[in-house]
Every structure is written in C-alpha cells, then in structure tokens.
GROMACS .gro file of C-alpha atoms in nm:
model
  344
    1UNK     CA    1   4.346  -6.872   3.464
    2UNK     CA    2   4.208  -6.562   3.626
    3UNK     CA    3   3.867  -6.631   3.783
    4UNK     CA    4   3.774  -6.263   3.787
    5UNK     CA    5   3.476  -6.196   3.565
    6UNK     CA    6   3.246  -5.904   3.519
    7UNK     CA    7   2.879  -5.902   3.610
    8UNK     CA    8   2.791  -5.889   3.244
    9UNK     CA    9   3.015  -6.180   3.151
   10UNK     CA   10   2.854  -6.394   3.419
   11UNK     CA   11   2.502  -6.292   3.325
   12UNK     CA   12   2.527  -6.343   2.949
   13UNK     CA   13   2.726  -6.670   2.943
   14UNK     CA   14   2.533  -6.957   2.792
   15UNK     CA   15   2.393  -7.237   3.009
   16UNK     CA   16   2.344  -7.215   3.381
   17UNK     CA   17   2.508  -6.943   3.588
   18UNK     CA   18   2.557  -6.860   3.951
   19UNK     CA   19   2.241  -6.654   3.936
   20UNK     CA   20   2.028  -6.941   3.803
   21UNK     CA   21   2.089  -7.171   4.101
   22UNK     CA   22   1.918  -7.007   4.395
   23UNK     CA   23   2.011  -7.283   4.636
   24UNK     CA   24   2.386  -7.231   4.590
   25UNK     CA   25   2.531  -7.037   4.883
   26UNK     CA   26   2.741  -6.732   4.810
   27UNK     CA   27   2.983  -6.527   5.014
   28UNK     CA   28   2.881  -6.180   5.127
   29UNK     CA   29   3.184  -5.961   5.191
   30UNK     CA   30   3.225  -5.666   5.422
   31UNK     CA   31   3.469  -5.380   5.373
   32UNK     CA   32   3.774  -5.380   5.596
   33UNK     CA   33   4.061  -5.140   5.542
   34UNK     CA   34   3.977  -5.105   5.172
   35UNK     CA   35   3.984  -5.486   5.127
   36UNK     CA   36   3.704  -5.741   5.142
   37UNK     CA   37   3.710  -5.987   5.431
   38UNK     CA   38   3.471  -6.281   5.369
   39UNK     CA   39   3.210  -6.366   5.630
   40UNK     CA   40   3.068  -6.716   5.677
   41UNK     CA   41   2.878  -6.835   5.372
   42UNK     CA   42   2.515  -6.729   5.358
   43UNK     CA   43   2.257  -6.662   5.086
   44UNK     CA   44   2.300  -6.333   4.904
   45UNK     CA   45   2.028  -6.086   5.016
   46UNK     CA   46   1.783  -5.998   4.742
   47UNK     CA   47   1.852  -5.625   4.777
   48UNK     CA   48   2.225  -5.686   4.727
   49UNK     CA   49   2.160  -5.926   4.442
   50UNK     CA   50   1.968  -5.651   4.263
   51UNK     CA   51   2.279  -5.434   4.281
   52UNK     CA   52   2.508  -5.711   4.151
   53UNK     CA   53   2.272  -5.810   3.870
   54UNK     CA   54   2.122  -5.490   3.722
   55UNK     CA   55   1.755  -5.495   3.631
   56UNK     CA   56   1.848  -5.451   3.265
   57UNK     CA   57   2.020  -5.791   3.268
   58UNK     CA   58   1.711  -5.966   3.402
   59UNK     CA   59   1.498  -5.883   3.102
   60UNK     CA   60   1.403  -6.158   2.853
   61UNK     CA   61   1.647  -6.266   2.590
   62UNK     CA   62   1.620  -6.073   2.267
   63UNK     CA   63   1.521  -5.746   2.431
   64UNK     CA   64   1.739  -5.450   2.325
   65UNK     CA   65   2.005  -5.336   2.569
   66UNK     CA   66   2.121  -5.020   2.402
   67UNK     CA   67   2.179  -4.833   2.728
   68UNK     CA   68   2.438  -5.091   2.830
   69UNK     CA   69   2.603  -5.128   2.493
   70UNK     CA   70   2.570  -5.507   2.520
   71UNK     CA   71   2.457  -5.536   2.163
   72UNK     CA   72   2.820  -5.484   2.073
   73UNK     CA   73   3.056  -5.724   2.255
   74UNK     CA   74   3.363  -5.509   2.191
   75UNK     CA   75   3.369  -5.162   2.358
   76UNK     CA   76   3.687  -5.091   2.161
   77UNK     CA   77   3.481  -5.052   1.843
   78UNK     CA   78   3.272  -4.779   2.007
   79UNK     CA   79   3.554  -4.523   2.024
   80UNK     CA   80   3.612  -4.264   1.753
   81UNK     CA   81   3.885  -4.344   1.498
   82UNK     CA   82   4.035  -4.004   1.589
   83UNK     CA   83   4.082  -4.109   1.952
   84UNK     CA   84   4.442  -4.198   2.036
   85UNK     CA   85   4.333  -4.383   2.349
   86UNK     CA   86   4.234  -4.749   2.286
   87UNK     CA   87   3.918  -4.728   2.495
   88UNK     CA   88   3.774  -5.059   2.605
   89UNK     CA   89   4.111  -5.232   2.565
   90UNK     CA   90   4.257  -5.318   2.906
   91UNK     CA   91   4.552  -5.528   2.793
   92UNK     CA   92   4.871  -5.389   2.954
   93UNK     CA   93   5.145  -5.251   2.733
   94UNK     CA   94   5.461  -5.244   2.948
   95UNK     CA   95   5.672  -5.103   2.663
   96UNK     CA   96   5.452  -4.797   2.629
   97UNK     CA   97   5.421  -4.743   3.003
   98UNK     CA   98   5.797  -4.766   3.058
   99UNK     CA   99   5.861  -4.538   2.762
  100UNK     CA  100   5.635  -4.271   2.907
  101UNK     CA  101   5.778  -4.298   3.259
  102UNK     CA  102   6.133  -4.295   3.124
  103UNK     CA  103   6.075  -3.984   2.912
  104UNK     CA  104   5.915  -3.803   3.205
  105UNK     CA  105   6.209  -3.902   3.425
  106UNK     CA  106   6.472  -3.753   3.193
  107UNK     CA  107   6.284  -3.428   3.134
  108UNK     CA  108   6.481  -3.239   3.406
  109UNK     CA  109   6.792  -3.296   3.196
  110UNK     CA  110   6.621  -3.141   2.895
  111UNK     CA  111   6.496  -2.846   3.097
  112UNK     CA  112   6.842  -2.791   3.248
  113UNK     CA  113   6.992  -2.785   2.903
  114UNK     CA  114   6.726  -2.540   2.787
  115UNK     CA  115   6.822  -2.303   3.069
  116UNK     CA  116   7.196  -2.349   3.034
  117UNK     CA  117   7.427  -2.096   2.860
  118UNK     CA  118   7.486  -2.363   2.593
  119UNK     CA  119   7.121  -2.368   2.495
  120UNK     CA  120   7.075  -2.277   2.126
  121UNK     CA  121   6.751  -2.103   2.217
  122UNK     CA  122   6.914  -1.871   2.468
  123UNK     CA  123   7.184  -1.788   2.213
  124UNK     CA  124   6.927  -1.720   1.942
  125UNK     CA  125   6.689  -1.493   2.134
  126UNK     CA  126   6.937  -1.207   2.196
  127UNK     CA  127   7.026  -1.212   1.828
  128UNK     CA  128   6.657  -1.158   1.755
  129UNK     CA  129   6.647  -0.863   1.991
  130UNK     CA  130   6.473  -1.051   2.273
  131UNK     CA  131   6.624  -0.987   2.614
  132UNK     CA  132   6.676  -1.287   2.840
  133UNK     CA  133   6.752  -1.301   3.212
  134UNK     CA  134   7.069  -1.487   3.301
  135UNK     CA  135   6.947  -1.831   3.417
  136UNK     CA  136   7.223  -1.847   3.677
  137UNK     CA  137   7.063  -1.557   3.864
  138UNK     CA  138   6.731  -1.738   3.898
  139UNK     CA  139   6.827  -2.086   4.005
  140UNK     CA  140   6.850  -2.024   4.378
  141UNK     CA  141   6.553  -1.792   4.422
  142UNK     CA  142   6.243  -1.911   4.617
  143UNK     CA  143   6.032  -1.878   4.303
  144UNK     CA  144   6.280  -2.085   4.106
  145UNK     CA  145   6.267  -2.357   4.372
  146UNK     CA  146   5.888  -2.358   4.369
  147UNK     CA  147   5.878  -2.396   3.991
  148UNK     CA  148   6.128  -2.682   4.013
  149UNK     CA  149   5.907  -2.859   4.266
  150UNK     CA  150   5.602  -2.808   4.046
  151UNK     CA  151   5.784  -2.985   3.768
  152UNK     CA  152   5.891  -3.271   3.996
  153UNK     CA  153   5.544  -3.325   4.143
  154UNK     CA  154   5.370  -3.316   3.806
  155UNK     CA  155   5.613  -3.572   3.661
  156UNK     CA  156   5.574  -3.795   3.967
  157UNK     CA  157   5.195  -3.778   3.944
  158UNK     CA  158   5.199  -3.864   3.573
  159UNK     CA  159   5.430  -4.160   3.630
  160UNK     CA  160   5.199  -4.281   3.908
  161UNK     CA  161   4.901  -4.250   3.676
  162UNK     CA  162   5.071  -4.442   3.396
  163UNK     CA  163   5.196  -4.719   3.622
  164UNK     CA  164   4.910  -4.771   3.867
  165UNK     CA  165   4.589  -4.598   3.756
  166UNK     CA  166   4.546  -4.599   3.379
  167UNK     CA  167   4.328  -4.888   3.258
  168UNK     CA  168   4.378  -4.849   2.885
  169UNK     CA  169   4.726  -4.933   2.757
  170UNK     CA  170   4.963  -4.664   2.637
  171UNK     CA  171   5.140  -4.755   2.316
  172UNK     CA  172   5.504  -4.644   2.272
  173UNK     CA  173   5.394  -4.401   2.000
  174UNK     CA  174   5.133  -4.246   2.225
  175UNK     CA  175   5.383  -4.237   2.514
  176UNK     CA  176   5.633  -4.038   2.308
  177UNK     CA  177   5.364  -3.799   2.182
  178UNK     CA  178   5.218  -3.723   2.527
  179UNK     CA  179   5.560  -3.696   2.693
  180UNK     CA  180   5.678  -3.447   2.429
  181UNK     CA  181   5.364  -3.237   2.479
  182UNK     CA  182   5.422  -3.227   2.855
  183UNK     CA  183   5.789  -3.139   2.805
  184UNK     CA  184   5.696  -2.862   2.561
  185UNK     CA  185   5.445  -2.712   2.807
  186UNK     CA  186   5.706  -2.708   3.083
  187UNK     CA  187   5.962  -2.559   2.845
  188UNK     CA  188   5.722  -2.272   2.772
  189UNK     CA  189   5.696  -2.207   3.146
  190UNK     CA  190   6.074  -2.205   3.174
  191UNK     CA  191   6.100  -1.961   2.887
  192UNK     CA  192   5.835  -1.732   3.037
  193UNK     CA  193   6.036  -1.726   3.356
  194UNK     CA  194   6.346  -1.609   3.164
  195UNK     CA  195   6.185  -1.325   2.970
  196UNK     CA  196   6.194  -0.989   3.154
  197UNK     CA  197   5.847  -0.894   3.031
  198UNK     CA  198   5.684  -1.203   3.182
  199UNK     CA  199   5.915  -1.337   3.454
  200UNK     CA  200   5.765  -1.340   3.804
  201UNK     CA  201   6.120  -1.325   3.941
  202UNK     CA  202   6.124  -0.950   3.879
  203UNK     CA  203   5.798  -0.881   4.065
  204UNK     CA  204   5.782  -0.740   4.415
  205UNK     CA  205   5.732  -1.007   4.677
  206UNK     CA  206   5.477  -1.044   4.953
  207UNK     CA  207   5.585  -1.182   5.288
  208UNK     CA  208   5.432  -1.519   5.369
  209UNK     CA  209   5.388  -1.568   5.747
  210UNK     CA  210   5.414  -1.947   5.725
  211UNK     CA  211   5.750  -1.920   5.545
  212UNK     CA  212   5.925  -1.686   5.785
  213UNK     CA  213   6.115  -1.412   5.606
  214UNK     CA  214   6.047  -1.548   5.259
  215UNK     CA  215   5.876  -1.309   5.018
  216UNK     CA  216   5.696  -1.434   4.710
  217UNK     CA  217   5.523  -1.241   4.430
  218UNK     CA  218   5.145  -1.262   4.441
  219UNK     CA  219   5.120  -1.456   4.110
  220UNK     CA  220   5.354  -1.718   4.255
  221UNK     CA  221   5.136  -1.755   4.566
  222UNK     CA  222   4.813  -1.781   4.367
  223UNK     CA  223   4.968  -2.006   4.105
  224UNK     CA  224   5.109  -2.239   4.371
  225UNK     CA  225   4.768  -2.273   4.533
  226UNK     CA  226   4.600  -2.344   4.199
  227UNK     CA  227   4.871  -2.598   4.116
  228UNK     CA  228   4.826  -2.783   4.447
  229UNK     CA  229   4.445  -2.792   4.423
  230UNK     CA  230   4.445  -2.892   4.056
  231UNK     CA  231   4.698  -3.172   4.098
  232UNK     CA  232   4.503  -3.305   4.397
  233UNK     CA  233   4.173  -3.294   4.207
  234UNK     CA  234   4.319  -3.475   3.908
  235UNK     CA  235   4.481  -3.747   4.120
  236UNK     CA  236   4.189  -3.800   4.360
  237UNK     CA  237   3.930  -3.814   4.082
  238UNK     CA  238   4.131  -4.074   3.893
  239UNK     CA  239   4.169  -4.285   4.207
  240UNK     CA  240   3.797  -4.256   4.281
  241UNK     CA  241   3.709  -4.382   3.935
  242UNK     CA  242   3.963  -4.663   3.964
  243UNK     CA  243   3.820  -4.777   4.300
  244UNK     CA  244   3.469  -4.759   4.155
  245UNK     CA  245   3.557  -4.977   3.855
  246UNK     CA  246   3.752  -5.229   4.065
  247UNK     CA  247   3.497  -5.270   4.346
  248UNK     CA  248   3.427  -5.640   4.376
  249UNK     CA  249   3.208  -5.888   4.555
  250UNK     CA  250   3.238  -6.266   4.594
  251UNK     CA  251   2.954  -6.452   4.424
  252UNK     CA  252   2.956  -6.829   4.387
  253UNK     CA  253   3.328  -6.844   4.451
  254UNK     CA  254   3.406  -6.586   4.186
  255UNK     CA  255   3.509  -6.222   4.224
  256UNK     CA  256   3.253  -6.001   4.048
  257UNK     CA  257   3.309  -5.637   3.958
  258UNK     CA  258   2.984  -5.491   4.085
  259UNK     CA  259   3.020  -5.165   3.890
  260UNK     CA  260   3.122  -5.313   3.558
  261UNK     CA  261   2.928  -5.137   3.285
  262UNK     CA  262   2.822  -4.852   3.512
  263UNK     CA  263   2.908  -4.483   3.491
  264UNK     CA  264   3.112  -4.352   3.783
  265UNK     CA  265   2.910  -4.086   3.964
  266UNK     CA  266   3.079  -4.087   4.303
  267UNK     CA  267   3.288  -3.823   4.474
  268UNK     CA  268   3.424  -3.561   4.236
  269UNK     CA  269   3.251  -3.736   3.946
  270UNK     CA  270   2.917  -3.626   4.091
  271UNK     CA  271   3.025  -3.262   4.054
  272UNK     CA  272   3.153  -3.263   3.696
  273UNK     CA  273   3.166  -3.515   3.414
  274UNK     CA  274   3.543  -3.484   3.365
  275UNK     CA  275   3.699  -3.371   3.697
  276UNK     CA  276   4.037  -3.514   3.600
  277UNK     CA  277   4.046  -3.289   3.293
  278UNK     CA  278   3.937  -2.993   3.506
  279UNK     CA  279   4.210  -3.064   3.761
  280UNK     CA  280   4.472  -3.079   3.488
  281UNK     CA  281   4.360  -2.744   3.344
  282UNK     CA  282   4.370  -2.592   3.693
  283UNK     CA  283   4.724  -2.700   3.779
  284UNK     CA  284   4.855  -2.616   3.432
  285UNK     CA  285   4.708  -2.266   3.470
  286UNK     CA  286   4.864  -2.230   3.814
  287UNK     CA  287   5.202  -2.344   3.683
  288UNK     CA  288   5.187  -2.084   3.406
  289UNK     CA  289   5.084  -1.802   3.642
  290UNK     CA  290   5.366  -1.885   3.884
  291UNK     CA  291   5.623  -1.874   3.602
  292UNK     CA  292   5.499  -1.601   3.369
  293UNK     CA  293   5.239  -1.397   3.553
  294UNK     CA  294   4.865  -1.348   3.515
  295UNK     CA  295   4.828  -1.313   3.140
  296UNK     CA  296   5.074  -1.585   3.047
  297UNK     CA  297   4.912  -1.824   3.293
  298UNK     CA  298   4.566  -1.739   3.165
  299UNK     CA  299   4.678  -1.808   2.810
  300UNK     CA  300   4.825  -2.141   2.918
  301UNK     CA  301   4.501  -2.235   3.092
  302UNK     CA  302   4.280  -2.133   2.799
  303UNK     CA  303   4.496  -2.333   2.558
  304UNK     CA  304   4.454  -2.652   2.761
  305UNK     CA  305   4.087  -2.588   2.836
  306UNK     CA  306   4.023  -2.525   2.466
  307UNK     CA  307   4.190  -2.855   2.377
  308UNK     CA  308   3.977  -3.049   2.623
  309UNK     CA  309   3.651  -2.871   2.535
  310UNK     CA  310   3.709  -2.886   2.160
  311UNK     CA  311   3.866  -3.231   2.128
  312UNK     CA  312   3.895  -3.462   2.430
  313UNK     CA  313   3.548  -3.404   2.576
  314UNK     CA  314   3.386  -3.458   2.236
  315UNK     CA  315   3.572  -3.785   2.179
  316UNK     CA  316   3.481  -3.908   2.527
  317UNK     CA  317   3.118  -3.805   2.483
  318UNK     CA  318   3.099  -3.999   2.156
  319UNK     CA  319   3.243  -4.309   2.320
  320UNK     CA  320   3.023  -4.287   2.630
  321UNK     CA  321   2.711  -4.228   2.419
  322UNK     CA  322   2.786  -4.529   2.202
  323UNK     CA  323   2.858  -4.751   2.499
  324UNK     CA  324   2.598  -4.640   2.754
  325UNK     CA  325   2.329  -4.480   2.540
  326UNK     CA  326   2.044  -4.342   2.749
  327UNK     CA  327   2.231  -4.394   3.075
  328UNK     CA  328   2.495  -4.145   2.961
  329UNK     CA  329   2.228  -3.898   2.852
  330UNK     CA  330   2.069  -3.917   3.198
  331UNK     CA  331   2.410  -3.878   3.361
  332UNK     CA  332   2.475  -3.559   3.165
  333UNK     CA  333   2.140  -3.425   3.279
  334UNK     CA  334   2.227  -3.496   3.644
  335UNK     CA  335   2.586  -3.369   3.620
  336UNK     CA  336   2.569  -3.050   3.417
  337UNK     CA  337   2.923  -2.919   3.461
  338UNK     CA  338   3.181  -3.054   3.217
  339UNK     CA  339   3.523  -2.964   3.359
  340UNK     CA  340   3.511  -2.730   3.660
  341UNK     CA  341   3.190  -2.678   3.860
  342UNK     CA  342   3.068  -2.321   3.840
  343UNK     CA  343   3.289  -2.235   3.542
  344UNK     CA  344   3.230  -2.485   3.260
   0.00000   0.00000   0.00000
C-alpha cells in the first residue's frame, strides 16, 4: 500500500496523528539534486511544522474551512459539468494516454496525405477556382523544413505532457477529441502554406547571419521565435506546477506533500494565472504566422485566445473558486494577468 498521504489526509484522520505526538521524532529532509536526502532524525522545527500543517488546519473542529474546500471531501464534484477534464481525479487512464500519444504520432502521415497529389482537398480546390501551390515545390525549402520541425516539436511536447506531466486522467474519448483538434489546427497551417495568397514561401527572404546563406521571410523568423518562446513557456510552467504539487517532506516516517491544497504561485505562475494557456496561444500564433503570414497567424492566435478566455479560463475559475474559495480570490488579486503578462 502506498504510504504517501497528503497534509490534509494526515490532519483530518480520526484518532491520533503524527502531529498529536510531539515527542515522536521526525525526519527533516534537505534538497539534493532535486531529490530529498534524509538527515539524522531530529524534531521538526516549529517554523517548518507551520508550513507543513497550515494554520487553517489547526483551528477547532467544526469551524468552517471554505477557503480550503475541505467541507467537500471530493474535489471532483467541484468542477463544472461542462468541463471535459475530470478535475480532482488523479487515477491514471493508460488507455486514454496511449490513445492520445498514438494519434499524435501518426499525424505526420495524415499531413503528408493532405499535401499529396492524391489529396481530395487539393483536387477539389482548383475545381472551386482556388489556386494551390504544387506541394512538391515546397517540401525542400527552408521554410518548409521549419514548419515540419514545428509540427514535430509540438507533437513531442504534447506526448511528454500526456505521459509525464498531466495529473488528471485523459479518457479515450477526450484523447480522440483533443488529438483531432490539434490535427485540424496543423492542417489549417498546411493549407495556408499552399495557398498563393497566404503562403510565406512566396515572400522575399531576409538573410539570417547565424544560418549562413539561408534567407527566410520575416514572418517565418518572427513566427519561429514566437513558437520557441511559447512552447518553452507552456512546458516550463507545467513542470513548475508539477514540481510544486509533488514537493514532499518526511514526517513520522511518511512522505507528506507539503503543498497539497495550495495554489501554485511560483515561477511563471506568479506572473499570470494560466501561463500554460498563454504559452500555447503564443506558439500557436507563431506557427500560423510562419505558415500563412501576419493576418493568418493573428487569426489563428485570436481563435485560440478566444477559446481560452471564453471557455477554459471560466471553467477553471469556477473550479478554483469552489475548491479554494477566498484563497483563490486573493490569488487573483495578487496575480492580475490571466494569460500573457502585459496583454491579457
């Protein structure tokens, strides 16, 4: 049986607990290469004990604990019925995770088919009077290579998130839905790259000193930079939150999550309330600019930002308010920016 318990589980269990027996020695850890190396047993300092056992948990029984959401033992019931993510449920779902990773892995085959002469879409567009650039002329260009790498890196990042970062399980249905949305967004970029009115392949290039004789259109340069920064922000912020939630300390022979029930406000999370959403919007915008130019990329970015601002942020705010109450209200007052600092 796993002996890992949360601070709240230890504090609210009936009978005596590790915190009730002051004479029992505990182990105080020290960080070492991102892991905890135990020191010789010694009493837990009072100032550290106050961090492990929040003041709210020391109040008399029967007092309301609305800010912690402890009046409801199941955080899963705090999420909106419209939310696809089973928030508060941390039971792994290997079938959903593997479905998502598998669908992201085979996307290059779908994109290759979309850009092949056999593609029904490329046969249909000329019949509708829409000119299309021959895909064979674009495959070996520097811009085409950059767009291919953007697709590879985004798929790799998403597989890493699904397999190693995400706490809530991904059901097979949700995996299919999200994977199809990602594939559709990339297909739009591919299509923008093939249309003469939007393709960055037809723009005049600018020589890049670091790349020797290679010339790249300005939208490709700017879009590539936005893509790199956005993907880094999304990945780093998710890792920071994961480390925050998994930070542990040894108390009475048990591993305690010291930040269980707390709102992450470290690193990028101290700058905006949803830096991972902001990073996603940034790299999606950069991807669109690199493929279809300024206006197409702006439209792509606004579409994703509108979805987050109008749907995802609202669902998350409802869940966080229900679970953390006043603590979440105070956090929003401290961290005013929602997605990207200085913009929104």
